[in-house]
Coordinates of C-alpha atoms in Angstrom, one line a residue:
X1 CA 0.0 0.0 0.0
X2 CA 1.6 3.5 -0.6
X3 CA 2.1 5.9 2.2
X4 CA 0.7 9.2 2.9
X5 CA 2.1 12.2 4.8
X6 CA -0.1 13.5 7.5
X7 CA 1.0 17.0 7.6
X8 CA 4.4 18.9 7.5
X9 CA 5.2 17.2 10.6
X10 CA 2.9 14.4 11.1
X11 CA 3.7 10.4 10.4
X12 CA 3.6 8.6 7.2
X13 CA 0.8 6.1 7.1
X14 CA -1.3 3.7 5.0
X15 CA -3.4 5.7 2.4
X16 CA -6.1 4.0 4.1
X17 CA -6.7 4.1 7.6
X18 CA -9.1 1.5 9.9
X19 CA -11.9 3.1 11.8
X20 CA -12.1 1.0 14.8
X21 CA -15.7 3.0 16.2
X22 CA -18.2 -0.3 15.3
X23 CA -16.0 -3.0 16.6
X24 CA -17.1 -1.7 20.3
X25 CA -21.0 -1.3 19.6
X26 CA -21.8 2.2 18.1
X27 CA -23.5 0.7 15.3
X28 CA -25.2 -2.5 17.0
X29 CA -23.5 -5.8 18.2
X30 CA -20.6 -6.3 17.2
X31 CA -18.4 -10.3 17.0
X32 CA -15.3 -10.2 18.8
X33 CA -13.5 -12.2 17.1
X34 CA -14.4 -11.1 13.8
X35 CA -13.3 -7.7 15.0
X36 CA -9.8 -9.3 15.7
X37 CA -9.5 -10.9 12.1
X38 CA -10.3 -7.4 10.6
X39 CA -7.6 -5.6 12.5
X40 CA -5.4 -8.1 11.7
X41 CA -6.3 -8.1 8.0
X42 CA -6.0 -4.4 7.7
X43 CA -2.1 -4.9 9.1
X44 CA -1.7 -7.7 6.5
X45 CA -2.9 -5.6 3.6
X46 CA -0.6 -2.4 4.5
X47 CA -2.7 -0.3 6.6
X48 CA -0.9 1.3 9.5
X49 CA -3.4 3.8 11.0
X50 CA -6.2 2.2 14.0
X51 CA -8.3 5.0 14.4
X52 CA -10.2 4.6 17.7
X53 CA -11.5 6.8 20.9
X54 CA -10.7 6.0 24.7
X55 CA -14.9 6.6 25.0
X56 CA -15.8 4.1 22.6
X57 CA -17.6 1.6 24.5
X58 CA -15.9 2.7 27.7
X59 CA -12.4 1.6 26.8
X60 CA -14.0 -1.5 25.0
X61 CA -12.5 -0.4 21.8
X62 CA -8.8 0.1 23.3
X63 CA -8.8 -3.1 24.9
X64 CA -9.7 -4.6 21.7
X65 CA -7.3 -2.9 20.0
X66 CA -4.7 -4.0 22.7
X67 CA -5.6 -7.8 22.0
X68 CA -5.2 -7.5 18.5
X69 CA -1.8 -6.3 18.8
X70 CA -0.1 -8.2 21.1
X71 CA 1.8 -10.2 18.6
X72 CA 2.5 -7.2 16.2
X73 CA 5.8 -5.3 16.2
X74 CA 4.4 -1.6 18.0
X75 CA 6.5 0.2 15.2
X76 CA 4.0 -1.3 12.5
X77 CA 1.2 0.6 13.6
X78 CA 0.4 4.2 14.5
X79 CA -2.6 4.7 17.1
X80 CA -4.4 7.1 17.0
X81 CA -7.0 8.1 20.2
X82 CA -9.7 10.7 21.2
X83 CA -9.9 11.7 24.2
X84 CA -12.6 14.1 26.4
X85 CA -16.0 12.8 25.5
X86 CA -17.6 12.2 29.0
X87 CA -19.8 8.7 29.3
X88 CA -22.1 7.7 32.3
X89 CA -23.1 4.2 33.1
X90 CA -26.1 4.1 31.1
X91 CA -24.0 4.7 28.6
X92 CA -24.9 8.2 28.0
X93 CA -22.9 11.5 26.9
X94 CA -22.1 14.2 29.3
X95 CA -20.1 16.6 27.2
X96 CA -16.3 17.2 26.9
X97 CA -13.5 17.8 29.0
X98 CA -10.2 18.4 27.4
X99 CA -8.5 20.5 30.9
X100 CA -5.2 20.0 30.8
X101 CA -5.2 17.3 34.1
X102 CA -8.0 15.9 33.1
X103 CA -6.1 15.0 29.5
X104 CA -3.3 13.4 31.5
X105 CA -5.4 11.9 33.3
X106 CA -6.9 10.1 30.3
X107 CA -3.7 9.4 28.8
X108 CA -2.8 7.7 31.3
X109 CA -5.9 5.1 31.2
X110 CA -5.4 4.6 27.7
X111 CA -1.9 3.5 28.1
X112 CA -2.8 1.0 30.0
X113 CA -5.8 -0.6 28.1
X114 CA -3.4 -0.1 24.7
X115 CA -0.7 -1.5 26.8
X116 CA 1.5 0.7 24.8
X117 CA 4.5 3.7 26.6
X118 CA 3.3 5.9 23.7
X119 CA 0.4 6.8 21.7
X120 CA 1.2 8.1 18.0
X121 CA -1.7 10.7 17.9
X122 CA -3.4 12.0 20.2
X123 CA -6.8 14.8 19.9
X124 CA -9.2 15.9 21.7
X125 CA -12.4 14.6 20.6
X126 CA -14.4 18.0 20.2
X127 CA -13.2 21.5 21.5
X128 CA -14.3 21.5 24.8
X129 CA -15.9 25.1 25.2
X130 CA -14.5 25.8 28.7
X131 CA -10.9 25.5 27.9
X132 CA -8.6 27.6 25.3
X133 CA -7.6 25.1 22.5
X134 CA -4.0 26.6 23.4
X135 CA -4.2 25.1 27.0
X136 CA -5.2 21.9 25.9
X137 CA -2.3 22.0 23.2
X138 CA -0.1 22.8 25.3
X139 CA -0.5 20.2 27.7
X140 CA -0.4 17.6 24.9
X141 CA 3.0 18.8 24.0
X142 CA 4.1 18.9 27.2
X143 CA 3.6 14.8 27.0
X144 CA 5.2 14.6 23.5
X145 CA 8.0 16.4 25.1
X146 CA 7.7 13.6 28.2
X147 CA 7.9 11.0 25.2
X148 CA 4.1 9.4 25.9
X149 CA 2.5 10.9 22.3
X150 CA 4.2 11.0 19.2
X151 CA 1.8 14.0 17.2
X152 CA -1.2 16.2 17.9
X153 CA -4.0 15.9 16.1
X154 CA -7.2 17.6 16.5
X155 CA -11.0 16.7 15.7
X156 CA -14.4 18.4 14.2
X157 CA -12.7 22.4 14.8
X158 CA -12.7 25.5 12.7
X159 CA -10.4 27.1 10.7
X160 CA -10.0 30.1 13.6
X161 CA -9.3 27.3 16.0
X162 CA -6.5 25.5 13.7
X163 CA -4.0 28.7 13.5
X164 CA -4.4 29.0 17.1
X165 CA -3.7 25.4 18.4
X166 CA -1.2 25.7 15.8
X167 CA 0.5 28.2 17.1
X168 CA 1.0 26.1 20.4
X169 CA 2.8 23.0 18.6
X170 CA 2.7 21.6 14.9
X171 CA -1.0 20.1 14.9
X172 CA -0.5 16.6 12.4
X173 CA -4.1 16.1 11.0
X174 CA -7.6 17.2 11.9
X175 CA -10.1 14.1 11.7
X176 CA -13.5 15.5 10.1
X177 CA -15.7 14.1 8.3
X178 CA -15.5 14.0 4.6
X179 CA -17.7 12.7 1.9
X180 CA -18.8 12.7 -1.5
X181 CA -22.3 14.2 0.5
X182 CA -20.9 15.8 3.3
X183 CA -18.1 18.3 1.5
X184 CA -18.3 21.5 4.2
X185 CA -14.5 21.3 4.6
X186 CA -14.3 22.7 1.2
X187 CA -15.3 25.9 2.3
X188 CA -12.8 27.4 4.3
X189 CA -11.1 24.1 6.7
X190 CA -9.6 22.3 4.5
X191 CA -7.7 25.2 2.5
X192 CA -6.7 26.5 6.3
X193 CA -4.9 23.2 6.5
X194 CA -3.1 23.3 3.8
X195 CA -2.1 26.7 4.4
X196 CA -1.2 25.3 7.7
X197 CA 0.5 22.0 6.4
X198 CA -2.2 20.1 8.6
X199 CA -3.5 16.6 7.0
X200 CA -7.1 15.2 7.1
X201 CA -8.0 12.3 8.2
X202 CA -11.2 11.6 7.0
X203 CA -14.3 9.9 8.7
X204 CA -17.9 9.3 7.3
X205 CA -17.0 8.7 3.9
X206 CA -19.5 6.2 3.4
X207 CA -22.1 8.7 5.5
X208 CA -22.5 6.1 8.6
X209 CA -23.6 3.3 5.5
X210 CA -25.8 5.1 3.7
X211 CA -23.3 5.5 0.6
X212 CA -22.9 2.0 0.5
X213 CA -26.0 1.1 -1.4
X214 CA -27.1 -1.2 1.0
X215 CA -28.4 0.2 3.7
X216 CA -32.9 0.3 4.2
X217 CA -35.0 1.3 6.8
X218 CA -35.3 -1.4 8.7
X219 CA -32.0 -3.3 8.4
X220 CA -30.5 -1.9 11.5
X221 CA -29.9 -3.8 14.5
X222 CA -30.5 -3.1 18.5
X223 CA -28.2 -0.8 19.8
X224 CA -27.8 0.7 16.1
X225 CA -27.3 4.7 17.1
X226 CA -28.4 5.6 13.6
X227 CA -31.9 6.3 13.3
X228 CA -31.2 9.2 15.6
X229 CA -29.1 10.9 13.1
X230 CA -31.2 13.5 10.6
X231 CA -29.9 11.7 7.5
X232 CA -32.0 8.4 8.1
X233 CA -34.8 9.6 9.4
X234 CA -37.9 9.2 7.6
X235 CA -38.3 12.1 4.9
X236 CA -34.8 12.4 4.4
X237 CA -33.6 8.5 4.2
X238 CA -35.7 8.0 1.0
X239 CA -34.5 10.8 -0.6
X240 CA -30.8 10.1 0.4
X241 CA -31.0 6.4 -0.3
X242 CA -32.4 7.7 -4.4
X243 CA -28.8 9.5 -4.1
X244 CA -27.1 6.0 -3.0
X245 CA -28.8 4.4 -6.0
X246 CA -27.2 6.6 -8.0
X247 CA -24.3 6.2 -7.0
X248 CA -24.5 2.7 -7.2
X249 CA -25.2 2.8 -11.2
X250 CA -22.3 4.8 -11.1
X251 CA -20.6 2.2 -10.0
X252 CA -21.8 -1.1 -11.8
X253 CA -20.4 1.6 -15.4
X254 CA -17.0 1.1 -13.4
X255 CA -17.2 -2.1 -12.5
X256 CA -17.3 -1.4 -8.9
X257 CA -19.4 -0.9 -5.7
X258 CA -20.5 2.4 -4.6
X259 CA -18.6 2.1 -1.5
X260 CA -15.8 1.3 -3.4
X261 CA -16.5 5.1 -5.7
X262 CA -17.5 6.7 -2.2
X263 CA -13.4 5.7 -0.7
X264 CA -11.8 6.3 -4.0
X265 CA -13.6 9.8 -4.5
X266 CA -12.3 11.1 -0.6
X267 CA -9.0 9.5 -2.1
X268 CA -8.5 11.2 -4.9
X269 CA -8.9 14.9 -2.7
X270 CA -5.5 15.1 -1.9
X271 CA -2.6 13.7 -1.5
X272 CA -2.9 14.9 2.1
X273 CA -5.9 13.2 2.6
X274 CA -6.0 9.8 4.6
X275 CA -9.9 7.8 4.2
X276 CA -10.8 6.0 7.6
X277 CA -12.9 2.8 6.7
X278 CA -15.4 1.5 9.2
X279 CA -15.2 -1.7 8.1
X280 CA -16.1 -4.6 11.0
X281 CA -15.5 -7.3 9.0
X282 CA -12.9 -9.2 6.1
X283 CA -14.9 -9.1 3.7
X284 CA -16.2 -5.1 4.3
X285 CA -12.8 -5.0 4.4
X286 CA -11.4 -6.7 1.1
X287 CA -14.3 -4.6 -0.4
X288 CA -12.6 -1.3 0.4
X289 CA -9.1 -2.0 -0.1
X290 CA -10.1 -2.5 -3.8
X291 CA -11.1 0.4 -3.7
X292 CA -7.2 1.9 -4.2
X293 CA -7.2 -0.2 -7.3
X294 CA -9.7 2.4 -9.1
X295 CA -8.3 5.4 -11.1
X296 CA -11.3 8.5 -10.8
X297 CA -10.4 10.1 -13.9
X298 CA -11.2 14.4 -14.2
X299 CA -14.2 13.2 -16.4
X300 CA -15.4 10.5 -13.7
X301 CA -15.2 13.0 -11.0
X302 CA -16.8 15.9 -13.0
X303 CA -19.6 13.1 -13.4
X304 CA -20.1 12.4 -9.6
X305 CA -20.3 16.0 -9.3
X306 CA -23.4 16.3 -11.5
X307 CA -25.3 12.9 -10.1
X308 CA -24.8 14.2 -6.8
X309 CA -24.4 17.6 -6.2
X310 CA -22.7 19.3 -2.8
X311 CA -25.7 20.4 -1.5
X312 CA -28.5 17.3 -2.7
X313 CA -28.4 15.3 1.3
X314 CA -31.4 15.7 3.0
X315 CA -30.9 16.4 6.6
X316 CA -27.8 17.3 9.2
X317 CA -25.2 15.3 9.4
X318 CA -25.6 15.5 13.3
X319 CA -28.5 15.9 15.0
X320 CA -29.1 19.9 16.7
X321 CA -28.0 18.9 20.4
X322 CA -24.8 16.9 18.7
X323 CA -24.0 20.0 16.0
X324 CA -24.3 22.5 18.6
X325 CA -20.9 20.5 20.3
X326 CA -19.1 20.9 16.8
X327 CA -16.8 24.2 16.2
X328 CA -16.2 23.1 13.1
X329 CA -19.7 24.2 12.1
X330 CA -19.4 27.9 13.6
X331 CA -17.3 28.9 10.8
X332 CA -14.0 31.0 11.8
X333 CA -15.3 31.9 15.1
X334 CA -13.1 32.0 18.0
X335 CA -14.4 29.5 20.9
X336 CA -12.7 29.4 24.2

């Protein structure tokens, strides 16, 4: 697999990168050891980016991650964790917390569950509104300095908030998401990274499934978070599942799936670009990796652009209480 360069700064890694998220639930149940085969074929095929969250299923997803890796050499891999998102028992959300002690303070957990002395990048989930970016920043650095994280990365933040945390310590990649129906970034963020020398790492490509072609009402399974999200809620779902059809006989012209166009489109952004794949099993798996072996020409891409235009989704891509936590929809304003 060929490499790419997060950032000025950041590490090289796999032009695609594993999404770890629905191996610990988020999407329904999820088979344990199927999760472990995946991770391992991802390694096997040349990915070196596990993309996970120290909230996802309470340190579930780490510990997985951990098991997975046991036999693997650590310099084969680059981990990279959110932090900050607050859980309670019921498995409910609390909001964020990215204070500098409280950071180190999750650090330190997810060392442990990782069972790793360093973690390659390390972000704060969402900008926590009660803390300057540059004091969360600057107590990451202070543990790349101490040698437990490798780069700082950040997630879901606005241009404004980019040049300042950048200003604190060379920021590696902002993960956002990124899709051939959710293309925001290309307003203003994704310009102030390159200006910045900041990579994307880019989540949602296949909109949480919808993109796949696949996906009805109906097929989801308990514990499935989805339905609460605008974009599959009846009066929006049928019209963005037309869009998935057509993207799909976009596909079958290319001999190809329309996840397979969804990945290769993100690809084909940027050099500077990194897609994160969801994928919870082999075979989701084998189905995306081919998706490197498609060439998007200028005239394929113009095409995409006309069957589904920037601006044709129905619905958020959050739901209000979950956009309201997201500075990367406020534009450039300043939030601390």
């Amino acid at each position: 697999m060929e490499l790419r360069q997060l950032g000025r700064q950041g590490p090289r890694t796999g032009t695609l990168g594993l999404g770890c998220m629905g191996m610990s639930g988020m999407y329904g149940p999820a088979d344990h050891a199927i999760a472990i085969r995946t991770i391992h074929a991802a390694l096997d095929a040349g990915i070196t980016l596990l993309d996970t969250g120290d909230f996802y299923g309470m340190g579930h997803n780490e510990l997985l991650i951990a098991e997975a890796l046991k036999d693997r050499p650590r310099d084969a891999v680059q981990i990279s964790v959110k932090f900050g998102a607050l859980r309670d028992p019921a498995g409910g959300w609390g909001g964020y917390d990215a204070r500098p002690a409280a950071l180190k303070n999750f650090l330190a957990y997810s060392l442990q569950r990782l069972g790793v002395d360093h973690i390659d990048i390390y972000r704060p989930a969402r900008l926590d509104p009660q803390v300057p970016i540059e004091d969360t920043v600057g107590a990451i650095a202070d543990m790349v300095q101490a040698g437990y994280v490798r780069h700082i990365g950040l997630s879901e933040v606005s241009s404004a908030t980019l040049r300042r945390a950048a200003a604190v310590h060379p920021i590696s990649d902002l993960q956002i998401e990124y899709s051939l129906i959710s293309r925001d970034i290309e307003h203003g963020i994704l310009q102030t990274c390159r200006e910045l020398g900041i990579g994307i790492t880019a989540y949602g490509v296949l909109s949480r499934g919808l993109l796949s072609g696949r996906w009805r009402p109906g097929a989801s399974k308990p514990g499935d978070g989805r339905g609460r999200f605008p974009r599959f809620q009846p009066g929006n779902v049928e019209r963005n599942i037309a869009l998935a059809d057509t993207l799909t006989r976009f596909a079958a012209i290319k001999g190809a799936t329309g996840a397979q166009i969804a990945i290769a489109w993100v690809a084909a952004q940027g050099e500077d670009i990194v897609p994160l794949v969801g994928s919870r099993t082999p075979g989701q798996l084998a189905e995306a990796l081919a998706a490197l072996e498609l060439e998007l020409t200028a005239t394929d891409l113009a095409e995409l652009d006309r069957a589904l235009p920037e601006h044709a989704v129905a619905g958020g891509r959050y739901p209000e209480s979950m956009l309201a936590s997201l500075d990367s929809e406020r534009g450039d304003a300043v939030a601390d």
